[in-house]
Amino acid sequence: MPFAELVALLTRIFLGQGLPERTAQVLATNCATCQRDGGFSHGVFRIPAYVSTLQSGWGNPQALPVIEDDGGTLIRVDAQGGFAQVALDEARPLLRARVEAQGVAVLAIRNSQHFSALWPDVEPFAEEGLVALSVVNSMAVVVPPGGKTPVFGTNPMAFACPRAGQAPYVWDQASSALAHGDVQIAAREGHRLAPGTGVDAEGRPTDDPGAILNGGALLPFGGHKGASIAMTIEILSAAFTGGAFSTEVDWSQHPGAKIPLTGQFLLVADPDRGGDLGFAQRVAALSDTVRDAGQDRLPGDRRQRLRAESAAKGVPLSQADLDMLNGYL
Amino acid sequence: MPFAELVALLTRIFLGQGLPERTAQVLATNCATCQRDGGFSHGVFRIPAYVSTLQSGWGNPQALPVIEDDGGTLIRVDAQGGFAQVALDEARPLLRARVEAQGVAVLAIRNSQHFSALWPDVEPFAEEGLVALSVVNSMAVVVPPGGKTPVFGTNPMAFACPRAGQAPYVWDQASSALAHGDVQIAAREGHRLAPGTGVDAEGRPTDDPGAILNGGALLPFGGHKGASIAMTIEILSAAFTGGAFSTEVDWSQHPGAKIPLTGQFLLVADPDRGGDLGFAQRVAALSDTVRDAGQDRLPGDRRQRLRAESAAKGVPLSQADLDMLNGYL
């Protein structure tokens, strides 16, 4: 399906769930973008969970984000229980203006639901020549090293910056050793996991995806170093923004798909502020250096390839996807 | 030796090498702080290398950093070939003022040498109630995954923030799987290294520290995820600041100890801007949660313990340390 057609279809589905026009457009574009670029776990696969959550009244689909602007470079937004992407969309013009005026600014979103990939939040800034770094926390499914009680979310971090003559350099990675969805896939397909992926219900290291899913938990990537990053993402996404920690998400009244209400931190900076240092050219040169040194694939390469394929042949959708989507119309 | 006495001794040594008064004080305090807190590889152990570099004329010991202030929240500093700590010291009042006025600001230092731990750069901000994140690049000793040519420095990242009723939460970690000094120690003591630490001269994975040191290289921590972080540290420390990439450090004219001339990126933000969200209390609560979940030691715990021991009994110095230091007076 052509990208624009998929966006229109998803927008209709969201409007049908009672979302305001702008909210429906933002979520539809985000979801279609993930599907287009091969991020299928954040693509149309998520529509039933969106619908379940919206119908259940968990969170606040009618939320209109409230921007708290005191004229500085730290802009706070109360998402009012709505989706973080909508809060970012609402605050973007002010954030851009503040970066233009000052060189660096931060957006701190709280009371927000983030139910998608993080890279779509940062990539557009890189396309405008800016550097963006964002982190978001979620629900506690990751134990600290040596622990048995989950305290961190899969807590992704994403980074984007311009790269002359190439697509922006963009990455988005969980601070858990593996994405939760990949553990579910391994369990379904009967695969064992790499050492260091997770622990069982007793806190013992395990390579059994079933043990991780049944009372166990994931570990941070990269041992203690990854744990520092996971904890810092909690601090920036929740303590700094005023959002909930991953352990504080209150599921007691939760009726729909599990979408945590937490926070998001986003730093945007202008690399050309103070004179042209050839930033985008140097990032391109560094990318070439890293490829020449032997790293076959840089973050984002696969996404770019699939995006080009989608542009040429349409966004891939299975018959089951189509049937599911049409069922909501 | 009492901390103040060690600072005075090191200051005399640096003054004897012809450094300006303020530069000598900044470097002496930094070096003594590392020694005091158990960071021995960045403590008085480094004095001979400082002296060798200063005597050789590598870099610019007389450097007076030039601050480029255009009134915004991105403050650039040309360290003029001097030490990054001196540039930070010089720019600190302006950086603090900009954070107070705006909420968030970034310091971008270029043409700087960073020859110490990174945590002493961020911890003081946390003691003032602020959040600080810094990265610095160095010389190319880390290969990307699948590669055999080093392109990244050990590229540390450090983070600090206040924590109510406890010492600030502070960490400082290389983006390499292991510190270069630890590989040298393993080689000397005949230890094997953990899988994923490094590669030999042919780019093959090895657990032999000698193979890493003799034409081989380190790997990033945490596989591809750590590699993204290592590359992003290059981008922020070098491309963003206008400093040299780790691969661009020109050793051809280098006569002294190997201290690369690169760049440093430092973000400082006020977590209480826009109303008191109880930031420091929540970070303390999160620390307790993580400990309760089973992580025995949080980053900085060892440093705090050794700092307290040094306060009670004096900063530890061996007889060999003392003889070496006295030899420079």
CSV table of C-alpha atoms in Angstrom, one decimal, chain A residues 68 70-74 76 98 101-106 110 131 133 144-152 157 159 161 163 169 171 173-179 221-222 224-229 231-232 234-236 238-245 247-248 265 267 269-275 277 279 282-283 285-287 289-290 292-299, chain B residues 68 70-74 76 98 101-106 110 131 133 144-152 157 159 161 163 169 171 173-179 221-222 224-229 231-232 234-236 238-245 247-248 265 267 269-275 277 279 282-283 285-287 289-290 292-299:
chain,number,residue,atom,x,y,z
A,68,GLU,CA,4.7,25.1,30.4
A,70,ASP,CA,8.8,30.1,31.1
A,71,GLY,CA,10.9,31.5,28.3
A,72,GLY,CA,13.9,29.2,29.0
A,73,THR,CA,15.5,26.3,27.2
A,74,LEU,CA,13.9,23.7,29.4
A,76,ARG,CA,8.1,21.1,30.2
A,98,ARG,CA,14.2,28.0,21.4
A,101,ALA,CA,17.4,31.4,19.5
A,102,GLN,CA,19.7,29.7,22.0
A,103,GLY,CA,21.5,26.8,20.3
A,104,VAL,CA,20.4,24.0,22.8
A,105,ALA,CA,17.1,23.2,24.4
A,106,VAL,CA,15.4,20.3,26.2
A,110,ARG,CA,5.5,13.8,31.6
A,131,VAL,CA,21.3,16.9,16.7
A,133,LEU,CA,18.9,12.7,21.7
A,144,PRO,CA,19.7,-4.7,37.7
A,145,PRO,CA,22.8,-7.0,37.6
A,146,GLY,CA,22.7,-9.4,40.5
A,147,GLY,CA,19.0,-8.7,41.1
A,148,LYS,CA,15.8,-10.6,40.8
A,149,THR,CA,13.1,-7.8,40.9
A,150,PRO,CA,12.5,-5.8,37.7
A,151,VAL,CA,13.0,-2.1,38.2
A,152,PHE,CA,13.8,-0.7,34.8
A,157,MET,CA,17.7,5.7,23.9
A,159,PHE,CA,20.1,9.6,18.7
A,161,CYS,CA,22.2,13.8,13.5
A,163,ARG,CA,25.1,13.3,7.6
A,169,TYR,CA,22.8,8.9,11.3
A,171,TRP,CA,19.9,4.8,16.1
A,173,GLN,CA,18.2,0.9,21.0
A,174,ALA,CA,16.7,-0.6,24.1
A,175,SER,CA,18.9,-0.6,27.2
A,176,SER,CA,17.7,-4.1,27.9
A,177,ALA,CA,19.8,-7.0,26.4
A,178,LEU,CA,16.9,-7.8,24.1
A,179,ALA,CA,13.5,-6.3,23.2
A,221,PHE,CA,22.7,-4.9,27.7
A,222,GLY,CA,26.4,-4.7,28.4
A,224,HIS,CA,27.0,-3.0,34.7
A,225,LYS,CA,27.6,-0.4,32.1
A,226,GLY,CA,24.3,-1.0,30.5
A,227,ALA,CA,22.7,-0.9,33.9
A,228,SER,CA,24.1,2.6,34.5
A,229,ILE,CA,22.5,3.7,31.3
A,231,MET,CA,19.1,3.7,35.5
A,232,THR,CA,20.1,7.1,34.0
A,234,GLU,CA,14.8,6.3,34.4
A,235,ILE,CA,16.3,9.4,36.0
A,236,LEU,CA,16.0,11.6,32.9
A,238,ALA,CA,10.9,10.1,35.0
A,239,ALA,CA,12.6,12.0,37.8
A,240,PHE,CA,13.7,14.9,35.6
A,241,THR,CA,10.4,15.2,33.7
A,242,GLY,CA,8.1,14.6,36.7
A,243,GLY,CA,6.8,11.4,35.1
A,244,ALA,CA,6.4,8.0,36.7
A,245,PHE,CA,9.3,5.5,37.2
A,247,THR,CA,8.2,0.7,38.9
A,248,GLU,CA,5.5,3.3,39.7
A,265,PHE,CA,13.4,13.5,27.7
A,267,LEU,CA,17.6,17.2,23.9
A,269,ALA,CA,21.1,21.1,19.7
A,270,ASP,CA,22.3,23.0,16.6
A,271,PRO,CA,25.7,21.8,15.6
A,272,ASP,CA,26.2,24.8,13.3
A,273,ARG,CA,25.7,27.3,16.1
A,274,GLY,CA,28.7,29.5,16.5
A,275,GLY,CA,30.1,29.0,13.0
A,277,LEU,CA,32.4,23.5,11.7
A,279,PHE,CA,29.4,18.9,11.3
A,282,ARG,CA,32.5,15.1,9.4
A,283,VAL,CA,29.7,12.7,10.5
A,285,ALA,CA,33.5,11.0,7.0
A,286,LEU,CA,33.3,9.2,10.4
A,287,SER,CA,30.6,6.9,9.0
A,289,THR,CA,35.8,5.5,8.4
A,290,VAL,CA,33.8,3.1,10.5
A,292,ASP,CA,36.2,1.0,6.1
A,293,ALA,CA,37.3,-0.3,9.5
A,294,GLY,CA,35.1,-3.3,8.9
A,295,GLN,CA,31.7,-2.6,10.4
A,296,ASP,CA,29.4,-3.9,7.7
A,297,ARG,CA,26.2,-2.3,8.9
A,298,LEU,CA,25.7,1.0,10.7
A,299,PRO,CA,22.5,1.7,12.7
B,68,GLU,CA,33.1,32.0,22.5
B,70,ASP,CA,27.1,34.6,21.7
B,71,GLY,CA,24.6,34.8,24.5
B,72,GLY,CA,23.0,31.4,23.8
B,73,THR,CA,22.9,28.1,25.7
B,74,LEU,CA,25.6,26.6,23.5
B,76,ARG,CA,32.0,26.9,22.8
B,98,ARG,CA,23.4,30.3,31.5
B,101,ALA,CA,19.0,31.9,33.3
B,102,GLN,CA,17.7,29.3,30.9
B,103,GLY,CA,17.5,25.9,32.6
B,104,VAL,CA,19.7,23.9,30.2
B,105,ALA,CA,23.1,24.7,28.5
B,106,VAL,CA,25.9,22.9,26.8
B,110,ARG,CA,37.7,21.7,21.4
B,131,VAL,CA,22.3,17.2,36.3
B,133,LEU,CA,26.3,14.5,31.3
B,144,PRO,CA,33.8,-1.4,15.6
B,145,PRO,CA,32.1,-4.8,15.8
B,146,GLY,CA,33.4,-7.0,12.9
B,147,GLY,CA,36.3,-4.6,12.3
B,148,LYS,CA,40.0,-4.8,12.6
B,149,THR,CA,41.1,-1.1,12.4
B,150,PRO,CA,40.7,1.0,15.6
B,151,VAL,CA,38.5,4.0,15.0
B,152,PHE,CA,37.1,5.0,18.4
B,157,MET,CA,30.7,9.0,29.3
B,159,PHE,CA,26.7,11.4,34.5
B,161,CYS,CA,22.9,14.2,39.6
B,163,ARG,CA,20.4,12.5,45.5
B,169,TYR,CA,24.6,9.6,41.9
B,171,TRP,CA,29.1,7.3,37.1
B,173,GLN,CA,32.4,4.5,32.2
B,174,ALA,CA,34.5,3.8,29.1
B,175,SER,CA,32.5,2.8,26.0
B,176,SER,CA,35.3,0.2,25.4
B,177,ALA,CA,34.7,-3.3,27.0
B,178,LEU,CA,37.7,-2.7,29.3
B,179,ALA,CA,40.0,0.3,30.2
B,221,PHE,CA,31.2,-2.8,25.6
B,222,GLY,CA,27.9,-4.4,24.9
B,224,HIS,CA,26.6,-3.3,18.6
B,225,LYS,CA,24.7,-1.2,21.2
B,226,GLY,CA,28.0,-0.1,22.8
B,227,ALA,CA,29.4,0.6,19.4
B,228,SER,CA,26.5,3.1,18.7
B,229,ILE,CA,27.4,4.8,21.9
B,231,MET,CA,30.4,6.4,17.7
B,232,THR,CA,27.9,8.9,19.2
B,234,GLU,CA,32.9,10.6,18.7
B,235,ILE,CA,30.2,12.7,17.1
B,236,LEU,CA,29.4,14.8,20.2
B,238,ALA,CA,34.6,15.9,18.1
B,239,ALA,CA,32.2,16.7,15.2
B,240,PHE,CA,29.9,18.8,17.4
B,241,THR,CA,32.7,20.6,19.3
B,242,GLY,CA,35.0,21.1,16.3
B,243,GLY,CA,37.7,18.9,18.0
B,244,ALA,CA,39.6,16.1,16.4
B,245,PHE,CA,38.2,12.6,15.9
B,247,THR,CA,41.5,8.7,14.3
B,248,GLU,CA,42.6,12.3,13.5
B,265,PHE,CA,30.8,17.8,25.3
B,267,LEU,CA,25.4,19.1,29.1
B,269,ALA,CA,20.4,21.0,33.3
B,270,ASP,CA,18.5,22.3,36.3
B,271,PRO,CA,16.0,19.6,37.4
B,272,ASP,CA,14.1,22.0,39.6
B,273,ARG,CA,13.5,24.5,36.8
B,274,GLY,CA,9.7,25.0,36.4
B,275,GLY,CA,8.8,23.9,39.9
B,277,LEU,CA,9.3,18.0,41.3
B,279,PHE,CA,14.0,15.3,41.8
B,282,ARG,CA,13.1,10.6,43.7
B,283,VAL,CA,16.7,9.7,42.6
B,285,ALA,CA,14.2,6.5,46.2
B,286,LEU,CA,15.2,5.0,42.8
B,287,SER,CA,18.6,4.1,44.2
B,289,THR,CA,14.7,0.5,44.8
B,290,VAL,CA,17.6,-0.7,42.7
B,292,ASP,CA,16.4,-3.5,47.2
B,293,ALA,CA,16.0,-5.3,43.8
B,294,GLY,CA,19.4,-6.9,44.4
B,295,GLN,CA,22.1,-4.8,42.9
B,296,ASP,CA,24.8,-4.8,45.6
B,297,ARG,CA,26.8,-1.9,44.4
B,298,LEU,CA,25.8,1.2,42.6
B,299,PRO,CA,28.2,3.3,40.6
